[in-house]
Coordinates of C-alpha atoms and ligand atoms in Angstrom, one line a residue:
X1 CA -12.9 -5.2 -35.7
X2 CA -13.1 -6.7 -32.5
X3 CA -10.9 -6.7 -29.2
X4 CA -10.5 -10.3 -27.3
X5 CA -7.4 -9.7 -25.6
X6 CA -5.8 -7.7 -23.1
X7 CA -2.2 -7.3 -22.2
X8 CA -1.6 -6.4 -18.8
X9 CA 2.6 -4.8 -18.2
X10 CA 3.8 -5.6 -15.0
X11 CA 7.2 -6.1 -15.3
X12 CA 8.5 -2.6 -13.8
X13 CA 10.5 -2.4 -10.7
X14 CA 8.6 -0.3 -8.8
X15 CA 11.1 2.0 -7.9
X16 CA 8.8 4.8 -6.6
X17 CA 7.3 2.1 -4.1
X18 CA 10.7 1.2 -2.5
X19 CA 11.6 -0.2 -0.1
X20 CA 8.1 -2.6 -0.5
X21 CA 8.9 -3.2 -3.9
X22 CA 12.3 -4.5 -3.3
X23 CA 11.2 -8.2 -2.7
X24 CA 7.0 -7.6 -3.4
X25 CA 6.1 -6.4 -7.3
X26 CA 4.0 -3.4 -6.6
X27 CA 1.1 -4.9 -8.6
X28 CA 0.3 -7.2 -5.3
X29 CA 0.0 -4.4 -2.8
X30 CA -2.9 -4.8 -1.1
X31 CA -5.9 -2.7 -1.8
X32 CA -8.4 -3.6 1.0
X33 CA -8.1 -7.2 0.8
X34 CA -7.1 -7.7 -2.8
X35 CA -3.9 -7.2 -4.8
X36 CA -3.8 -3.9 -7.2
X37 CA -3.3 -6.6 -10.6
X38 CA -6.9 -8.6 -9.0
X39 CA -8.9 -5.2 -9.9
X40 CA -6.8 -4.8 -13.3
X41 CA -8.0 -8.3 -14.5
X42 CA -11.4 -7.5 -13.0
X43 CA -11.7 -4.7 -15.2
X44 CA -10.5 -6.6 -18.5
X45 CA -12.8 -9.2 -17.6
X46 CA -16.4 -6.6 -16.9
X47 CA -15.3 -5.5 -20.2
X48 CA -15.5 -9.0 -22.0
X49 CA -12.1 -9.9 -22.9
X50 CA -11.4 -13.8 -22.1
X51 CA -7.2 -13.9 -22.9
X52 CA -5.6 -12.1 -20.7
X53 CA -1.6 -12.0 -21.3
X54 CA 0.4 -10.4 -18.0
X55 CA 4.3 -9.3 -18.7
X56 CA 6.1 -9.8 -16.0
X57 CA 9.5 -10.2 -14.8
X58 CA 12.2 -10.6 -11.8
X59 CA 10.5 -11.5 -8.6
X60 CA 7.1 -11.8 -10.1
X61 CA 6.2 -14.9 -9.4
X62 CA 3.5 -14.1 -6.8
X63 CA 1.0 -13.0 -9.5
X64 CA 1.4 -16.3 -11.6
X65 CA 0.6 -17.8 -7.7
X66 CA -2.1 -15.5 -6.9
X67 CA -4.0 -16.0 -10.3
X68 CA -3.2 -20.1 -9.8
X69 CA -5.6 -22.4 -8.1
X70 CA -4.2 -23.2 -4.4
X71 CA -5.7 -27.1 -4.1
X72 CA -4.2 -27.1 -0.7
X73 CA -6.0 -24.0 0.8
X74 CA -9.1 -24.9 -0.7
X75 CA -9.0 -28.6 0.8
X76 CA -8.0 -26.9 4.0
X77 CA -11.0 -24.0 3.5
X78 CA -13.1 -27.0 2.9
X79 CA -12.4 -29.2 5.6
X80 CA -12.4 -26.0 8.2
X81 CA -16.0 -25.0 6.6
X82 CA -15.0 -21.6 5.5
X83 CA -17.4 -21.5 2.7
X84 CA -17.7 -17.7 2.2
X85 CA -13.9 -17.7 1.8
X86 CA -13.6 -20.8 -0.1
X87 CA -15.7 -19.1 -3.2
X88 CA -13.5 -15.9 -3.1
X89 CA -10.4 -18.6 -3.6
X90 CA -12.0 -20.8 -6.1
X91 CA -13.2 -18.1 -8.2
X92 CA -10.0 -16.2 -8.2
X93 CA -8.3 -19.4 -9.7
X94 CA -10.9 -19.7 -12.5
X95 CA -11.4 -15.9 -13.5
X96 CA -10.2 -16.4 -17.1
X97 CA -7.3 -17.6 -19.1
X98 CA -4.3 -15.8 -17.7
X99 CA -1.1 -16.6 -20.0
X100 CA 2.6 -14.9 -18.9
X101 CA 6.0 -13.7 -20.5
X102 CA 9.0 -12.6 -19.0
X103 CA 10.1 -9.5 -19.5
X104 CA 14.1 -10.4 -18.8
X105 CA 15.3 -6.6 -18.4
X106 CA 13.1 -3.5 -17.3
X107 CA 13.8 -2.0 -20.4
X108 CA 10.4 0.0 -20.5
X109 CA 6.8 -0.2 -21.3
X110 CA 7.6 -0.1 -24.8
X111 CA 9.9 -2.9 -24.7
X112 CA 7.5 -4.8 -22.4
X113 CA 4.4 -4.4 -24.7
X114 CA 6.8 -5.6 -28.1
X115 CA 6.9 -8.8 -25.8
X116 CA 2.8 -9.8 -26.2
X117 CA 3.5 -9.7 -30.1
X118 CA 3.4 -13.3 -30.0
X119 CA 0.5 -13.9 -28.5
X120 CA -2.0 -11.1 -29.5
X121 CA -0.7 -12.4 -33.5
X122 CA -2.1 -9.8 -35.4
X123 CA -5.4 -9.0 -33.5
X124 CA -5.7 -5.5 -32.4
X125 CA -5.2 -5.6 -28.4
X126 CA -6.2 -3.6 -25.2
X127 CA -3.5 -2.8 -22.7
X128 CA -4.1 -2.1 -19.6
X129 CA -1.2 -0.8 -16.8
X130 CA -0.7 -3.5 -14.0
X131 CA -0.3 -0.3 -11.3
X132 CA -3.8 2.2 -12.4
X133 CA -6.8 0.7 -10.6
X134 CA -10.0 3.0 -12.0
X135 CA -13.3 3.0 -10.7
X136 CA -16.0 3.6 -13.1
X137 CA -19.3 2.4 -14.2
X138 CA -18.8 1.4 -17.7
X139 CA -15.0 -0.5 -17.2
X140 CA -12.5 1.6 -18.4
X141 CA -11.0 -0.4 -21.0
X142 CA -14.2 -1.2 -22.2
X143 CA -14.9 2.7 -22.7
X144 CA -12.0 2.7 -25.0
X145 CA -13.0 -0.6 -27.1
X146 CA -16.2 1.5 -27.6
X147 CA -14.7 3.6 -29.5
X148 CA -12.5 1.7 -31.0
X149 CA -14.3 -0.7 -32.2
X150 CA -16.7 1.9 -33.5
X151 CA -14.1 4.5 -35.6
X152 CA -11.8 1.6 -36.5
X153 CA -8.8 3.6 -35.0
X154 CA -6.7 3.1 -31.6
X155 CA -7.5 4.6 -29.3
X156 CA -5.3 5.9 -25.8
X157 CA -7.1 6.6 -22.8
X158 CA -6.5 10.2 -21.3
X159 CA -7.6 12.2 -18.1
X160 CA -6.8 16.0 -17.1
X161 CA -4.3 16.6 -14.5
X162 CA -3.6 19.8 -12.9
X163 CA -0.6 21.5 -15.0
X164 CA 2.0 21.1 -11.9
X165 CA 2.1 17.3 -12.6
X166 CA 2.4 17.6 -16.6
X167 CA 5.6 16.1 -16.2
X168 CA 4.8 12.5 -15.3
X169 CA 3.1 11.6 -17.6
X170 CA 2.9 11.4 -21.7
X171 CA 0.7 14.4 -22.7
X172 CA -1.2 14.4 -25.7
X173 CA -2.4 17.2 -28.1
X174 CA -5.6 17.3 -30.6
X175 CA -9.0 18.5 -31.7
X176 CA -12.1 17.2 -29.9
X177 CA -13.8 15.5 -32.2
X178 CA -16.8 14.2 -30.4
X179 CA -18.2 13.4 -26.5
X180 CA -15.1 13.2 -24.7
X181 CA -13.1 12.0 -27.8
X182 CA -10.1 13.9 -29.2
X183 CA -8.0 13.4 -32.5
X184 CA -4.4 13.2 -31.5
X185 CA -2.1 15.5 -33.2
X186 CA 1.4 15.3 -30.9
X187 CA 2.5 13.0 -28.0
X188 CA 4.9 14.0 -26.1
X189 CA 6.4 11.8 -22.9
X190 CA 6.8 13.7 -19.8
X191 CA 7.3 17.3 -21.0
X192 CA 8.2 20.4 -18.6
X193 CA 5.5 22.2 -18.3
X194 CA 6.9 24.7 -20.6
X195 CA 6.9 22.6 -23.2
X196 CA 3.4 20.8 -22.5
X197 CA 0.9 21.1 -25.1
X198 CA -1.7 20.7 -23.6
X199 CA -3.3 19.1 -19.6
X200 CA -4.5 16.0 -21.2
X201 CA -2.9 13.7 -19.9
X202 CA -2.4 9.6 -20.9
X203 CA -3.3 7.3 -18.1
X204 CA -2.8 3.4 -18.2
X205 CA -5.2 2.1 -20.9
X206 CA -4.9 1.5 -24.9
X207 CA -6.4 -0.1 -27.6
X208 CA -3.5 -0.7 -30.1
X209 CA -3.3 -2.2 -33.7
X210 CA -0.9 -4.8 -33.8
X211 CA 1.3 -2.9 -36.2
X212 CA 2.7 -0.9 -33.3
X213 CA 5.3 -4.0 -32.7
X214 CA 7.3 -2.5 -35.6
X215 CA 7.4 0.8 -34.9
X216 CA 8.5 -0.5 -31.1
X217 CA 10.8 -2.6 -32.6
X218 CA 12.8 1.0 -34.5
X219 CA 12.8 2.9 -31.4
X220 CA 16.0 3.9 -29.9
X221 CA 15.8 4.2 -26.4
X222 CA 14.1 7.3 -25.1
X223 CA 14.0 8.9 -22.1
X224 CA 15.6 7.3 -19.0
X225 CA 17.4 4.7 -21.8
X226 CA 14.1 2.8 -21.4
X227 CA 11.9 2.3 -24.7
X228 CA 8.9 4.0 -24.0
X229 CA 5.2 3.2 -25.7
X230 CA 4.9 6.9 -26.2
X231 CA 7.4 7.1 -28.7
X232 CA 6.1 4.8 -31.0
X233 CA 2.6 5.8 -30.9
X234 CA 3.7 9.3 -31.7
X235 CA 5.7 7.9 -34.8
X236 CA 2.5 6.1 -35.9
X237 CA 0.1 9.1 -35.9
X238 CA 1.0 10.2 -39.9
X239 CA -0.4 7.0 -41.3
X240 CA -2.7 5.7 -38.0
X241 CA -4.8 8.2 -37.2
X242 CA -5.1 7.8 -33.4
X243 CA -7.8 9.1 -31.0
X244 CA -7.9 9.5 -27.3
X245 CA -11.0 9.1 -25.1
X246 CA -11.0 10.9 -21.7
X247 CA -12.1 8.1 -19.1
X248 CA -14.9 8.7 -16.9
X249 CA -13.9 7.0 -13.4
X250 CA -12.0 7.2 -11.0
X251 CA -8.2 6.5 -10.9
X252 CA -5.5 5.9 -8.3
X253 CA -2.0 5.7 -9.6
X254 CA -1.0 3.1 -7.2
X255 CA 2.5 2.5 -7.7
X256 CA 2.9 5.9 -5.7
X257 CA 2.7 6.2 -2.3
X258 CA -0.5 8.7 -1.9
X259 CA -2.0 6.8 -4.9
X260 CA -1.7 4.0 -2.8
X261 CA -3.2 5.3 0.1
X262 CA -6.0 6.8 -2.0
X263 CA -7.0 3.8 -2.9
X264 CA -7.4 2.1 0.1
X265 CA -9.3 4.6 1.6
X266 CA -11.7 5.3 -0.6
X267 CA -12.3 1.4 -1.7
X268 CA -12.2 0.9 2.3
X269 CA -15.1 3.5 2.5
X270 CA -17.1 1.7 0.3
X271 CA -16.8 -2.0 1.7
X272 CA -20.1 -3.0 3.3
X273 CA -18.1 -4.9 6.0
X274 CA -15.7 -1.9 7.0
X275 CA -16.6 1.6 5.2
X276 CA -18.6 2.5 8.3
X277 CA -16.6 1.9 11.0
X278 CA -13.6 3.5 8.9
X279 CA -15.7 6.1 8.4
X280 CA -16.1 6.7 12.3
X281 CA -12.5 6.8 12.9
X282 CA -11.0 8.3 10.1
X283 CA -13.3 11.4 11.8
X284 CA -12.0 10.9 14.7
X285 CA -8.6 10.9 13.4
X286 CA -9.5 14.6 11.2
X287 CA -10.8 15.9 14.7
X288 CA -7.9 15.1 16.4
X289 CA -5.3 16.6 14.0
Ligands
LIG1 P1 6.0 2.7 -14.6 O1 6.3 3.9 -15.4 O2 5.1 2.9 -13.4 O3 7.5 2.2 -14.2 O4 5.5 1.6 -15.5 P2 8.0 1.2 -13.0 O5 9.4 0.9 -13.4 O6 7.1 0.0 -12.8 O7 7.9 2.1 -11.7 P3 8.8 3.2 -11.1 O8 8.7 4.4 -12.0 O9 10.2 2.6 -11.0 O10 8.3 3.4 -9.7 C1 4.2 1.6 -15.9 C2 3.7 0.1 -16.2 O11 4.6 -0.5 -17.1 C3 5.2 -1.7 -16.5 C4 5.1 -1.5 -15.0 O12 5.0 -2.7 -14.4 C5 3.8 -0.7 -14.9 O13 2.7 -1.6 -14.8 N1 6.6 -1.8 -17.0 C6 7.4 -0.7 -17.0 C7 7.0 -3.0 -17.5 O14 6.3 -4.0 -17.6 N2 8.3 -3.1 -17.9 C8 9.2 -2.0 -17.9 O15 10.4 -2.2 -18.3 C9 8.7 -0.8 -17.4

């Protein structure tokens, strides 16, 4: 078994990010000098996938752009001698092969996912959320094709978060059954914290089998009315035994506000051409307060 492609959702509308969101899709808010979906692809690329297949939808269009060679700006970059910038522009256009579908209705990330069935035809496929940046050595999608790849299973990527904040997220129940990898038993998708089973915790990044197209396809709309991934993954489990692998990095949830802010911070912080100086003042700004 081996995974070749990646399909990045990014058809949402952003709600939590409003009013931005209303005319920019939240996966090209700016993180430093780069849009979140940039470090996405990054990622999928670091960990060897070459077809890359973005969802998106209504008032997307500026990630097809972004991802698209600009002829015109690099003539202009050219003829003004901005070399330096003139690479970062070229390279951008030329990262790998970027294919799109439109999502026509934010029916949820189920319903967005059933629309790569086309395209991944039959291969078992990462996905990776357009909105989660994570920092890590190892690229966290490549962390989950490890062990994918490896047990012959699909695999969901998981993190603990503190019990208070259970309720945003799909939360997963199992045995660990090696290093930082769990059998799932239950999923459930954005519990009370009563009814939580466990802290654990599933964060932006899959490795799925094909076959999860028809269980999508059977789903009534969950929560919210949207069709939601979790569902069908949970209806899998009895005959596709599932594991989760708790990611080592660092992740910012950047379609919300703090997550967003997080972000540019601490990737700020670690720029050799700024982290210093916004190091200074973000000092003096703590002193000051
Ligand atoms: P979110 O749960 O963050 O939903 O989606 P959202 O609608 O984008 O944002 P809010 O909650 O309104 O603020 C997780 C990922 O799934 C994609 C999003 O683009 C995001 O990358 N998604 C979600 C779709 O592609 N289609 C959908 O219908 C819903």
């Amino acid at each position: 078994m081996r995974v070749r492609k990646a399909v990045i959702p990014a058809a949402g509308l952003g709600t939590r990010m409003l009013p931005i969101t209303k005319s920019m899709p939240k996966e090209m808010l700016p993180i430093v000098d780069k849009p979140v979906i940039h470090y996405v692809v990054k990622e999928a690329i670091e960990a060897g996938i070459d077809d890359i297949l973005i969802i998106t939808g209504k008032g997307k269009r500026a990630i097809e752009d972004y991802f698209d060679r600009s002829f015109e700006l690099e003539y202009y970059l050219r003829e003004k001698g901005k070399l330096e910038e003139l690479k970062q522009v070229e390279e951008i256009g030329e990262m790998v092969d970027i294919y799109y579908v439109r999502q026509k209705k934010p029916l949820g990330l189920g319903d967005a996912v059933l629309h790569a069935e086309k395209h991944v035809n039959g291969e078992p496929f990462a996905v990776l959320l357009g909105d989660d940046i994570i920092i890590s050595q190892k690229p966290a999608i490549k962390q989950l094709i490890d062990v994918a790849e490896r047990e012959k299973s699909q695999v969901i990527g998981v993190e603990k978060v503190p019990e208070e904040l259970v309720g945003r997220y799909g939360i997963i129940s199992g045995e660990k059954i090696g290093e930082d990898v769990y059998m799932v038993r239950d999923l459930v998708e954005k519990p009370s914290p009563k009814e939580a089973p466990s802290n654990i915790a599933v964060v932006g990044r899959y490795v799925l089998f094909p076959e999860v197209f028809d269980f999508i396809r059977e789903l009534p709309p969950g929560k919210g009315g949207e069709i939601q991934l979790t569902d069908a993954l949970r209806n899998m489990l009895p005959s596709y035994p599932t594991l989760a692998k708790m990611i080592e990095g660092r992740r910012y949830d950047v379609g919300t506000r703090l997550g967003f802010i997080m972000a540019n911070v601490e990737l700020g912080l670690e720029r050799e051409d700024i982290g210093e100086e916004l190091l200074t003042r973000l000092k003096q700004l703590v002193r000051e307060v």
